[in-house]
PDB file of C-alpha atoms in Angstrom:
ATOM      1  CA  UNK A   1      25.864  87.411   7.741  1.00 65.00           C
ATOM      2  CA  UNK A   2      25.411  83.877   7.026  1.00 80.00           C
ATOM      3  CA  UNK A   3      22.923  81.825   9.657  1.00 93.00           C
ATOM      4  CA  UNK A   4      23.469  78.623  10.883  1.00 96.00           C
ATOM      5  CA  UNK A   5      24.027  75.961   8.447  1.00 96.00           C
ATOM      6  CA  UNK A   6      23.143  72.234   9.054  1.00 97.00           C
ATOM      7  CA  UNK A   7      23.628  69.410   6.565  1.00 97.00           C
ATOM      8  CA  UNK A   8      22.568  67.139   5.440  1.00 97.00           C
ATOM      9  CA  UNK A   9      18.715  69.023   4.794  1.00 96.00           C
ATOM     10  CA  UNK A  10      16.664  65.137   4.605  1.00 97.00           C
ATOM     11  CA  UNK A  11      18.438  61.862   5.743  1.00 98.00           C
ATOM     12  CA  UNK A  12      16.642  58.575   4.859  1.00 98.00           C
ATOM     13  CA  UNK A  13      18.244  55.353   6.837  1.00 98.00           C
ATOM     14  CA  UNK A  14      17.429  52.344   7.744  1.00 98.00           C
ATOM     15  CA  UNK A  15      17.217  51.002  11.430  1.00 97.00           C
ATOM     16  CA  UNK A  16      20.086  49.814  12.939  1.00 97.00           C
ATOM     17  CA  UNK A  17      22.404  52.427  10.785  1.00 98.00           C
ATOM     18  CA  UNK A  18      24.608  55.002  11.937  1.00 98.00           C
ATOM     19  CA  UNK A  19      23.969  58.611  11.051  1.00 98.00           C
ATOM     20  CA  UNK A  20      25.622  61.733  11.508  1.00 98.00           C
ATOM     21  CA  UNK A  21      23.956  65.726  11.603  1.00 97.00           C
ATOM     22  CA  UNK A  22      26.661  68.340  10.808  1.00 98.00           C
ATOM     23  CA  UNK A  23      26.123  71.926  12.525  1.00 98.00           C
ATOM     24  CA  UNK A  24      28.183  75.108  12.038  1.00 97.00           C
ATOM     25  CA  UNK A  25      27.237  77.953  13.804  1.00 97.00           C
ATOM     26  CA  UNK A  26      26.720  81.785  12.940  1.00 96.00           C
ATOM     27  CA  UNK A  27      30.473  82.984  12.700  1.00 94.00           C
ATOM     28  CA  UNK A  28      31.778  84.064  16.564  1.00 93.00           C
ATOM     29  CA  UNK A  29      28.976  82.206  18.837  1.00 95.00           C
ATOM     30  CA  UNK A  30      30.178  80.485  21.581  1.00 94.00           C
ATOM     31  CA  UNK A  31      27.285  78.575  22.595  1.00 94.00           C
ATOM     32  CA  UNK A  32      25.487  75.880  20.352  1.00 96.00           C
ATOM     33  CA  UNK A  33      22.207  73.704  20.872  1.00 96.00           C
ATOM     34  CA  UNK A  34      21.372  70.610  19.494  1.00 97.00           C
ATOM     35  CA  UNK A  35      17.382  70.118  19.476  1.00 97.00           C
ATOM     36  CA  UNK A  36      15.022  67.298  18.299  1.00 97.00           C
ATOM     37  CA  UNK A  37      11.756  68.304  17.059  1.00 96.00           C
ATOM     38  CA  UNK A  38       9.186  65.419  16.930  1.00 95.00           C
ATOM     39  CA  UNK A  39       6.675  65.820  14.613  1.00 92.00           C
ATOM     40  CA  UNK A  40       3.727  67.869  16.290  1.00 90.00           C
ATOM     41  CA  UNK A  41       5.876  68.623  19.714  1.00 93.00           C
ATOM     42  CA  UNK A  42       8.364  71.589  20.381  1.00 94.00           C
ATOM     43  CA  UNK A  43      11.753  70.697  20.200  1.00 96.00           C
ATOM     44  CA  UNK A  44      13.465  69.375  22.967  1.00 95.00           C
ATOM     45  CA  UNK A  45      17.377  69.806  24.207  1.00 95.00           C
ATOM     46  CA  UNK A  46      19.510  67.408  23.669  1.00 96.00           C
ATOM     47  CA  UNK A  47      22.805  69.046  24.335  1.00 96.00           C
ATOM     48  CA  UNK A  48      24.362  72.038  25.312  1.00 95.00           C
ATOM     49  CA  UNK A  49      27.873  73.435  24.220  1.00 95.00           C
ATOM     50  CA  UNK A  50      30.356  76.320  25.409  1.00 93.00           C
ATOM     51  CA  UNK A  51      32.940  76.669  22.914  1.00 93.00           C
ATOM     52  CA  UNK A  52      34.355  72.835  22.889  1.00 93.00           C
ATOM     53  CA  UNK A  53      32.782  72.148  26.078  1.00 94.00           C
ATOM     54  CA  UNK A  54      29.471  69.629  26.624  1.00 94.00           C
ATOM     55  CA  UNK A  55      27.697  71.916  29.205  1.00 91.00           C
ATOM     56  CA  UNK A  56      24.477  70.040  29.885  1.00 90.00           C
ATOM     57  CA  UNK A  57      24.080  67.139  28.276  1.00 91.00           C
ATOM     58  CA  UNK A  58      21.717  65.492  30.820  1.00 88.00           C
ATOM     59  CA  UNK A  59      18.737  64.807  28.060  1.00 90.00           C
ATOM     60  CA  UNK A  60      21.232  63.227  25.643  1.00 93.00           C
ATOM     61  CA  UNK A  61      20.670  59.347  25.220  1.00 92.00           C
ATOM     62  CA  UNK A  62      24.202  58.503  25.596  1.00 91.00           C
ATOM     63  CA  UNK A  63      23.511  54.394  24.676  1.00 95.00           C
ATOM     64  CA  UNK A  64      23.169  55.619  21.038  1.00 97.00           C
ATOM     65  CA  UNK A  65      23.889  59.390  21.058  1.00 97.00           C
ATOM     66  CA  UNK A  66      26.970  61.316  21.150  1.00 97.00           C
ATOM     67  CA  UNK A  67      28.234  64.969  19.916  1.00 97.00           C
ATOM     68  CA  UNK A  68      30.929  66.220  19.755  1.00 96.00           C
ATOM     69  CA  UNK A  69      32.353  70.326  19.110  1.00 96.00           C
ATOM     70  CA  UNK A  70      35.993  69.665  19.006  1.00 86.00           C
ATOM     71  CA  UNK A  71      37.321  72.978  18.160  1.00 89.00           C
ATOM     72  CA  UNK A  72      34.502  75.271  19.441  1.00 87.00           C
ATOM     73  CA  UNK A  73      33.063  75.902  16.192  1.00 93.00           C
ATOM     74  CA  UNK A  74      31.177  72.759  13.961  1.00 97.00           C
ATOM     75  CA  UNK A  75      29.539  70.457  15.629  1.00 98.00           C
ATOM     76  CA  UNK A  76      28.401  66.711  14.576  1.00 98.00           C
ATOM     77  CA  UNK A  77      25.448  64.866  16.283  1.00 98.00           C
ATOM     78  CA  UNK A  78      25.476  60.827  15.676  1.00 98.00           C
ATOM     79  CA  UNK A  79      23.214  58.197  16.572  1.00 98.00           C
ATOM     80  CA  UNK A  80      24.345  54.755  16.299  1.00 97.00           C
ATOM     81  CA  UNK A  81      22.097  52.564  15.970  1.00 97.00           C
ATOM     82  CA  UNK A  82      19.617  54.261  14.615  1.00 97.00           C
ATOM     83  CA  UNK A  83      15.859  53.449  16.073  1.00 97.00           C
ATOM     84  CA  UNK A  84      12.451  53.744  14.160  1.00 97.00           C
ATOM     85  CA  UNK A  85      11.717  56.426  17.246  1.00 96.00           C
ATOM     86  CA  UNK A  86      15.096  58.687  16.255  1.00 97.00           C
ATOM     87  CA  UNK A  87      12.777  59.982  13.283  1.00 98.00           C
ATOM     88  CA  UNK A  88      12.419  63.641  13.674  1.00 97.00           C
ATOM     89  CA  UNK A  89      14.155  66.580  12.934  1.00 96.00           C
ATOM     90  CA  UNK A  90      17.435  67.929  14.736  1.00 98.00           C
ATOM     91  CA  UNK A  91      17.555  71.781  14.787  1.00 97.00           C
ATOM     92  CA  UNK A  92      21.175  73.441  15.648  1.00 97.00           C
ATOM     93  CA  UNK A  93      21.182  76.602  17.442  1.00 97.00           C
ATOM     94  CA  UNK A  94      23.950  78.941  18.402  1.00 96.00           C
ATOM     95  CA  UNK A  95      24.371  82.282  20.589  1.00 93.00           C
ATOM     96  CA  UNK A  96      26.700  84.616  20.797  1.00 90.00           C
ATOM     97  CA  UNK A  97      27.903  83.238  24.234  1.00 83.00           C
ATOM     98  CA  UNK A  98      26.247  81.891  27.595  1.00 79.00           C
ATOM     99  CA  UNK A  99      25.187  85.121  28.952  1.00 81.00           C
ATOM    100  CA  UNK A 100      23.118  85.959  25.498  1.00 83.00           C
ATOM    101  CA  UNK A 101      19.720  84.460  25.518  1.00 83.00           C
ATOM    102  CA  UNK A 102      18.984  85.315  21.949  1.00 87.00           C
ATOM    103  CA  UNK A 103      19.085  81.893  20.099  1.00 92.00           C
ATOM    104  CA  UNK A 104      19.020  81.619  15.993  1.00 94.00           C
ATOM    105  CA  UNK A 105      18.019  78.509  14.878  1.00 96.00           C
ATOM    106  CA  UNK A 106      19.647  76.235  11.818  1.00 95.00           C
ATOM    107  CA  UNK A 107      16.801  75.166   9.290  1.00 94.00           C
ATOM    108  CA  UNK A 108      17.098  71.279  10.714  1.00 96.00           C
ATOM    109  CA  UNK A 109      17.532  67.902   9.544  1.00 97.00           C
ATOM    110  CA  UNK A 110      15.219  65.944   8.759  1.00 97.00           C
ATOM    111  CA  UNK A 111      15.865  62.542   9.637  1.00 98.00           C
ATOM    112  CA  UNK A 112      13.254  59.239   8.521  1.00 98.00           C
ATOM    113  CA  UNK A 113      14.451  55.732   9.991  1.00 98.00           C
ATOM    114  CA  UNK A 114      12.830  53.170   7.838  1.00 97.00           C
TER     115      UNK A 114
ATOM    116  CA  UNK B   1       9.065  68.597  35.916  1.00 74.00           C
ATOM    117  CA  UNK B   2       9.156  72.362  34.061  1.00 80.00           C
ATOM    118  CA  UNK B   3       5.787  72.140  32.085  1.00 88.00           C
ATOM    119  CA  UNK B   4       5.150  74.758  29.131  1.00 93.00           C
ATOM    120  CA  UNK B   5       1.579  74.315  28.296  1.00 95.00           C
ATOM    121  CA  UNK B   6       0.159  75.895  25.410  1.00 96.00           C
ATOM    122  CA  UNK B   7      -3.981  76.715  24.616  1.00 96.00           C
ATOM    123  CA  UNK B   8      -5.244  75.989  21.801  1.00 97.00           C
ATOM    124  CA  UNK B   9      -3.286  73.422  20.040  1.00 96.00           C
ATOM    125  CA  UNK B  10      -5.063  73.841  16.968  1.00 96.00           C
ATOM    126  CA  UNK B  11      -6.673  77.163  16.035  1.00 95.00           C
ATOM    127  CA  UNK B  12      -8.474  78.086  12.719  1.00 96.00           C
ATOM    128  CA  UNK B  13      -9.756  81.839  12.474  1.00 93.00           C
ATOM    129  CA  UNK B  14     -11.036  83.974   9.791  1.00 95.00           C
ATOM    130  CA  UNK B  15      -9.082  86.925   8.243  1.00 96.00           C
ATOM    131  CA  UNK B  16     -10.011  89.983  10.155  1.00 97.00           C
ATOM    132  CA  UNK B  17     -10.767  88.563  13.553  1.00 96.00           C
ATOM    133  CA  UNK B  18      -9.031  88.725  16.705  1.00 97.00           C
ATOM    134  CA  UNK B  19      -7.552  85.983  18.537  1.00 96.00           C
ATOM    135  CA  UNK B  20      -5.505  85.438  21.540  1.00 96.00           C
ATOM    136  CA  UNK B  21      -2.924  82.222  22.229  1.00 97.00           C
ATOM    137  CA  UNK B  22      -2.160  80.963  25.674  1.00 97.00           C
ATOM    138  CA  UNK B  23       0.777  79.754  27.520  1.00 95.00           C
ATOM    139  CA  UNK B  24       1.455  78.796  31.169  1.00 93.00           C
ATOM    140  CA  UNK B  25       4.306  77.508  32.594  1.00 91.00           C
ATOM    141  CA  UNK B  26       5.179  75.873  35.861  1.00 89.00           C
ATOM    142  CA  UNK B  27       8.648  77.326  36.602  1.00 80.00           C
ATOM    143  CA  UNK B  28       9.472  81.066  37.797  1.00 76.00           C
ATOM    144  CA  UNK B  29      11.105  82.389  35.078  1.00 73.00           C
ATOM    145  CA  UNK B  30      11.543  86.114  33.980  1.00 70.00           C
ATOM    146  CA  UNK B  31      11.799  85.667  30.326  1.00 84.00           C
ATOM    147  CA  UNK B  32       9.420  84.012  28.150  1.00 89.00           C
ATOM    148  CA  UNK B  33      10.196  83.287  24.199  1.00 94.00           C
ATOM    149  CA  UNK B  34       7.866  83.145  21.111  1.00 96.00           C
ATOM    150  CA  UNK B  35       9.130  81.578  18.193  1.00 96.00           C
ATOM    151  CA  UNK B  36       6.915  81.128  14.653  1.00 97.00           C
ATOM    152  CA  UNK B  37       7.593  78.077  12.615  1.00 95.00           C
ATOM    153  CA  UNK B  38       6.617  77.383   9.150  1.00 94.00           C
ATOM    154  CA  UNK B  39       5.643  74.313   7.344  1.00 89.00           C
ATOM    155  CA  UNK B  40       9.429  72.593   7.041  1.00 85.00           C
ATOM    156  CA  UNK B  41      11.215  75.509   8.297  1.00 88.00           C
ATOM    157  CA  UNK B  42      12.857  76.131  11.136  1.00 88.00           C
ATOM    158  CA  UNK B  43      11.900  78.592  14.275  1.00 93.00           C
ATOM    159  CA  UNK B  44      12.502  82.569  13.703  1.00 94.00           C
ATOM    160  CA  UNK B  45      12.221  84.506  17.067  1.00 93.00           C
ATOM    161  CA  UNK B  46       8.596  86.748  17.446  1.00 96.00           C
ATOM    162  CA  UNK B  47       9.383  88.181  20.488  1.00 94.00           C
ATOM    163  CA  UNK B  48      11.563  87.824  23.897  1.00 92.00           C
ATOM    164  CA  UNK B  49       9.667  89.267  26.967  1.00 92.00           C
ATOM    165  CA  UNK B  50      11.885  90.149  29.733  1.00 87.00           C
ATOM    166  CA  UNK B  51      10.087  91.065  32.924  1.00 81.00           C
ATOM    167  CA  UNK B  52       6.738  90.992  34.715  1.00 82.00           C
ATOM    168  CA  UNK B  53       4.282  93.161  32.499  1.00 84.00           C
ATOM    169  CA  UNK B  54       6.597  92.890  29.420  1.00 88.00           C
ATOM    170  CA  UNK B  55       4.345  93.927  26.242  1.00 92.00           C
ATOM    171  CA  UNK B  56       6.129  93.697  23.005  1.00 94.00           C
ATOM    172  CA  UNK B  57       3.773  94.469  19.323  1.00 96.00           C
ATOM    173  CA  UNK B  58       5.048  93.735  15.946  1.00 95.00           C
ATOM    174  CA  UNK B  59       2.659  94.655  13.420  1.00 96.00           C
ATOM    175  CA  UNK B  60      -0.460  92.083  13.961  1.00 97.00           C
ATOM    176  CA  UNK B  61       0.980  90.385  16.886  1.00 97.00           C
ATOM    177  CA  UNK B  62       1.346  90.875  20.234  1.00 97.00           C
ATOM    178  CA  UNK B  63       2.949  89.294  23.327  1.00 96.00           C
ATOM    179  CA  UNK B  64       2.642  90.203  27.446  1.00 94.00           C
ATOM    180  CA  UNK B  65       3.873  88.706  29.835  1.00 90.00           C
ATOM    181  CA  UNK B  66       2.534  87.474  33.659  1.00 87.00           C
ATOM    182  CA  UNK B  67       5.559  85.903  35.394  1.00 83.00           C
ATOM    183  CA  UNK B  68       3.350  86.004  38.876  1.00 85.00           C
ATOM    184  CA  UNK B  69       0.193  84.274  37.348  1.00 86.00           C
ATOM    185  CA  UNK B  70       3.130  82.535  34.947  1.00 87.00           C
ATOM    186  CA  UNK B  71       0.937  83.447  31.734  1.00 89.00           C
ATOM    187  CA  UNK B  72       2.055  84.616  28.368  1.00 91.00           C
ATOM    188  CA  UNK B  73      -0.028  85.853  25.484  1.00 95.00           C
ATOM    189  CA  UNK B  74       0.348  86.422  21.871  1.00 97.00           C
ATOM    190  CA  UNK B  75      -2.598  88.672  20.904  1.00 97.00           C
ATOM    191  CA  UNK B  76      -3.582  88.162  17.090  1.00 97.00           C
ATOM    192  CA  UNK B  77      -5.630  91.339  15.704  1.00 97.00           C
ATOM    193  CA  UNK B  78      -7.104  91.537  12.357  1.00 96.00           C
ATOM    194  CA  UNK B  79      -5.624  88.268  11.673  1.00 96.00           C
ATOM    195  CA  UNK B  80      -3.999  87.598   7.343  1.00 96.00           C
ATOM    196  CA  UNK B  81      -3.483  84.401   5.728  1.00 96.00           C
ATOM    197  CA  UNK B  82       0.440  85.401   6.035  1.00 96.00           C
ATOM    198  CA  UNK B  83      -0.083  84.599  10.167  1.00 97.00           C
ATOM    199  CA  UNK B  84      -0.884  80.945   9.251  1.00 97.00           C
ATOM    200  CA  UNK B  85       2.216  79.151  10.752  1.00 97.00           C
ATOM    201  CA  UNK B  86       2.806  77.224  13.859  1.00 97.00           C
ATOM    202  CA  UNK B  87       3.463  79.372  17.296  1.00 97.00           C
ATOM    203  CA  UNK B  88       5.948  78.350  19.941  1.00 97.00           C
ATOM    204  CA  UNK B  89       6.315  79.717  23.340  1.00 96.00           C
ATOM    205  CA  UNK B  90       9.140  78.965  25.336  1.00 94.00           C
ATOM    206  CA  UNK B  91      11.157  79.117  28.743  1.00 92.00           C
ATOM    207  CA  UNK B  92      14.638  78.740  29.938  1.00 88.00           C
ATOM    208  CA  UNK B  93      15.545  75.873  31.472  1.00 84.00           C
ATOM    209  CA  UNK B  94      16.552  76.294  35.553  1.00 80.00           C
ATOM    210  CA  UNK B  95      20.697  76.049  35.470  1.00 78.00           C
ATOM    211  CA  UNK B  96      20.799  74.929  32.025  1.00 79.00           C
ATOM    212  CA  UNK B  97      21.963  78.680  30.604  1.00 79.00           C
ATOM    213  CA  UNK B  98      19.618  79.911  28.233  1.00 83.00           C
ATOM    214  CA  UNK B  99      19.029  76.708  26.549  1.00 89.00           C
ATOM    215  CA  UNK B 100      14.864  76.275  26.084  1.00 92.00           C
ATOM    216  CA  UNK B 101      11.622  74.288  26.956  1.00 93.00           C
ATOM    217  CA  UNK B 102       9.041  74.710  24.234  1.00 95.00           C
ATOM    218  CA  UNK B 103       5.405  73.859  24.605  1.00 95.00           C
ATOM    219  CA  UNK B 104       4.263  71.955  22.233  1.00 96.00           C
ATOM    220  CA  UNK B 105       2.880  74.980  19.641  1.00 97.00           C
ATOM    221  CA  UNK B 106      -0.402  76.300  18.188  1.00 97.00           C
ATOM    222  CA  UNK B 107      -1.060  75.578  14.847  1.00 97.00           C
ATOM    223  CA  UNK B 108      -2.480  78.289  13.337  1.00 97.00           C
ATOM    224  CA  UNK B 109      -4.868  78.625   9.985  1.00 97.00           C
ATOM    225  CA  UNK B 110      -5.923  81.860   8.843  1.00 96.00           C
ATOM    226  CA  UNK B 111      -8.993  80.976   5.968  1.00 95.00           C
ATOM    227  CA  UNK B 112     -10.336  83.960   3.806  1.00 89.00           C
TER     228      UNK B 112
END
């Protein structure tokens, strides 16, 4: 079974640029995370989906954020403008559904604002 | 503000010795996560502990959990080079499903 898959791997951009993360989930989970990982920290929520629906997306920085899951399945984080601070790395996770508290993490995106 | 706070930070060790990581958190919560992270990988699940008194072992490692003194421990015995990674532990966020609040990790070197 295939894990979760997140592209692009490393994203170099300068400030001021949009960007886009691309998610898809194990096959048949409901429930997908977006995370940022600063470098040194534990990641953080961002968002929260059920199926196509934004759940919790109280940590999300809406000025220059957004997500979106529009058929319940892939999901695509942007930032536009991108900051100096947005460097990190954006980890995708999915579960089965919301009562499952197992979560399987994608292997991230880099991201380095210049 | 749900705090995870994690002791030590940074911990080097020799091969062989014993070792035990620390993590308190300031929410009641009945489930407590440890996740291992490698240099520019992403998190694999150790270990989800499930009730007051929870102890889980997987070969070298091993995890228990306090939820009344809200403690959580991952024992390291006889400790390889292969341990050397960066340990997470990890709570649910109240009303936010099982999404997670990670402390910020123990970096862990094992030296020969």
């Amino acid at each position: 079974e295939a894990g979760v898959v997140q592209s692009p791997r490393y994203k170099i951009i300068e400030k001021k640029q949009p960007v886009a993360f691309w998610c898809n989930p194990i096959s048949g989970h409901n429930t997908l995370y977006w995370y940022l990982q600063n470098l040194g920290q534990g990641p953080e929520l961002l968002i929260r989906y059920e199926n196509e629906e934004a759940v919790d997306d109280s940590q999300l920085p809406k000025d220059r954020f957004s997500a979106e899951r529009l058929k319940g399945v892939d999901s695509t984080l942007k930032i536009q403008p991108a900051e100096l601070g947005d460097s990190a790395v954006y980890l995708c996770a999915s579960s089965p559904d919301r009562d499952s508290y197992e979560q399987y993490f994608g292997p991230g995106t880099r991201l380095t604002v210049t | 503000e749900l705090k995870v706070e994690q002791n030590p930070l940074f911990l080097s060790m020799q091969e062989g010795k014993n070792y035990t990581i620390y993590c308190n958190y300031s929410t009641t919560s009945d489930r407590l996560y440890w996740y291992r992270q490698d240099p520019g990988k992403s998190l694999e699940s150790l270990f989800v502990l499930l009730s007051n008194g929870a102890v889980k072992q997987e070969g070298r490692l091993m995890a228990s959990l306090d939820t009344k003194a809200r403690l959580n421990t991952l024992h390291i015995t006889a400790a390889v080079h292969d341990l050397s990674a960066t340990y997470f532990c990890a709570v649910d966020i109240p009303n936010s499903g099982y999404a997670l609040n990670f402390g910020k990790g123990t970096s862990l070197l094992v030296t020969p």
